Amino acid sequence: MGRSRRDQVLGAIVSAYVNNREPVGSKALVERYNLGVSSATIRNDMAALEEAGYIYQPHTSAGRVPTDKGYRAFVDQIASLKPLSAPERQAIEKMLAGAVDIDDVMERTVRVLAQLTHQVAVVQYPSMQGDKLRHLEIVPLASRYVLLVIITESGRVEQHPLEVPAEVDPAGLNEVATWINQTFAGRGPKELVKGKDLLATLAPGVAGLATLVLDALTVALPTAEDRIVMAGTANLARSGTDFVHSIGPVLDALEEQVALLRLFAEMGGGSVAVSIGAENRHDGLSEASVISGTYGNNDGLSAHVGVVGPTRMDYPGTMRSVGAIARYLTHFLSN
């Protein structure tokens, strides 16, 4: 029995089961897929696949269902992914067009990915580690308080109240903001720390305020927490019968953002990665599959985008959508 034909039979079983959610028999494979061999040969191939652990026979059915190992072998066979269809490209472009800031992009992205894949979509905010200052505004709030409005290179907007030791002087605030924007735009936390050597160029009264603002910026830039945005959780309910036990553990896992971020990191960067069933290092995801992609820019900002769903999913289509969304986000960050 040639390995290539076994791969074809396994691929046909996975495709048929994903499409119909019914265990697959040899007769159905012969009728629906042009495998070029008899039903008896297909049965022999299926017996070999079952013995190797790629498929199994539910006790109530004569058909076969893929195992986690079978899905993994199927995913590993995928040499290349078809490009997005014109409607898929248009859906992404329409959804992302006109986004005004990083929060808007995250919300739009997660919605369109959930719509494309019919799974739970997850997008991680780009890490602030290494993020750089784009622009600073200092807004007077009250007698001794100001608001720092920090816009970063990644497009994130952060607001930080700051107590100042003396009566706020609007002219002094403008001078400090102008000096910081001219001196530190495009620079990160390390440059801000080193920049304190430049404070001697400022008038004493202004230098004191500038020191406070620099200290606040140094803390604000690198320490923002990792955040994720999620959409499509209702899709899990529609797939409830795909989970042998219940969707409860999956929902619990989705609430543990730290665990999700750790899983994304373990799956690595680069091209689209797939983690199936027992491969997931989180017990709550032992009946789920996670497909993850990485996006970022040339300045070292990076994050993950992905989907979570049952192991019975359209792997080629979902991988294609995740990869396309990652490329769109990379384009956004880089521009």
GROMACS .gro file of N, CA, C and O in nm, residues 20 48 53-54 69 123 135 203 222 273 304:
model
   44
   20ASN      N    1  -1.943   1.705   0.717
   20ASN     CA    2  -2.073   1.644   0.746
   20ASN      C    3  -2.093   1.605   0.892
   20ASN      O    4  -2.205   1.572   0.931
   48ALA      N    5  -0.564  -0.004   0.792
   48ALA     CA    6  -0.425   0.029   0.823
   48ALA      C    7  -0.415   0.162   0.896
   48ALA      O    8  -0.336   0.177   0.992
   53GLY      N    9  -0.348   0.441   1.431
   53GLY     CA   10  -0.395   0.542   1.525
   53GLY      C   11  -0.439   0.673   1.463
   53GLY      O   12  -0.459   0.772   1.536
   54TYR      N   13  -0.459   0.675   1.330
   54TYR     CA   14  -0.499   0.799   1.264
   54TYR      C   15  -0.651   0.819   1.263
   54TYR      O   16  -0.698   0.933   1.252
   69LYS      N   17  -0.412   1.248   1.619
   69LYS     CA   18  -0.297   1.210   1.537
   69LYS      C   19  -0.332   1.219   1.389
   69LYS      O   20  -0.250   1.261   1.306
  123VAL      N   21  -0.707   3.800   1.941
  123VAL     CA   22  -0.599   3.886   1.894
  123VAL      C   23  -0.528   3.945   2.014
  123VAL      O   24  -0.592   4.002   2.103
  135HIS      N   25   0.429   6.050   2.019
  135HIS     CA   26   0.389   6.188   2.051
  135HIS      C   27   0.338   6.194   2.194
  135HIS      O   28   0.280   6.098   2.245
  203ALA      N   29   1.571   7.529   3.149
  203ALA     CA   30   1.569   7.619   3.265
  203ALA      C   31   1.535   7.537   3.389
  203ALA      O   32   1.462   7.438   3.381
  222PRO      N   33   0.716   5.062   2.896
  222PRO     CA   34   0.741   4.918   2.890
  222PRO      C   35   0.652   4.830   2.975
  222PRO      O   36   0.658   4.710   2.963
  273ALA      N   37   0.094   2.838   1.292
  273ALA     CA   38   0.118   2.718   1.371
  273ALA      C   39  -0.014   2.658   1.415
  273ALA      O   40  -0.112   2.730   1.437
  304HIS      N   41   0.043   3.791   1.870
  304HIS     CA   42  -0.018   3.676   1.805
  304HIS      C   43  -0.165   3.701   1.774
  304HIS      O   44  -0.233   3.779   1.841
   0.00000   0.00000   0.00000
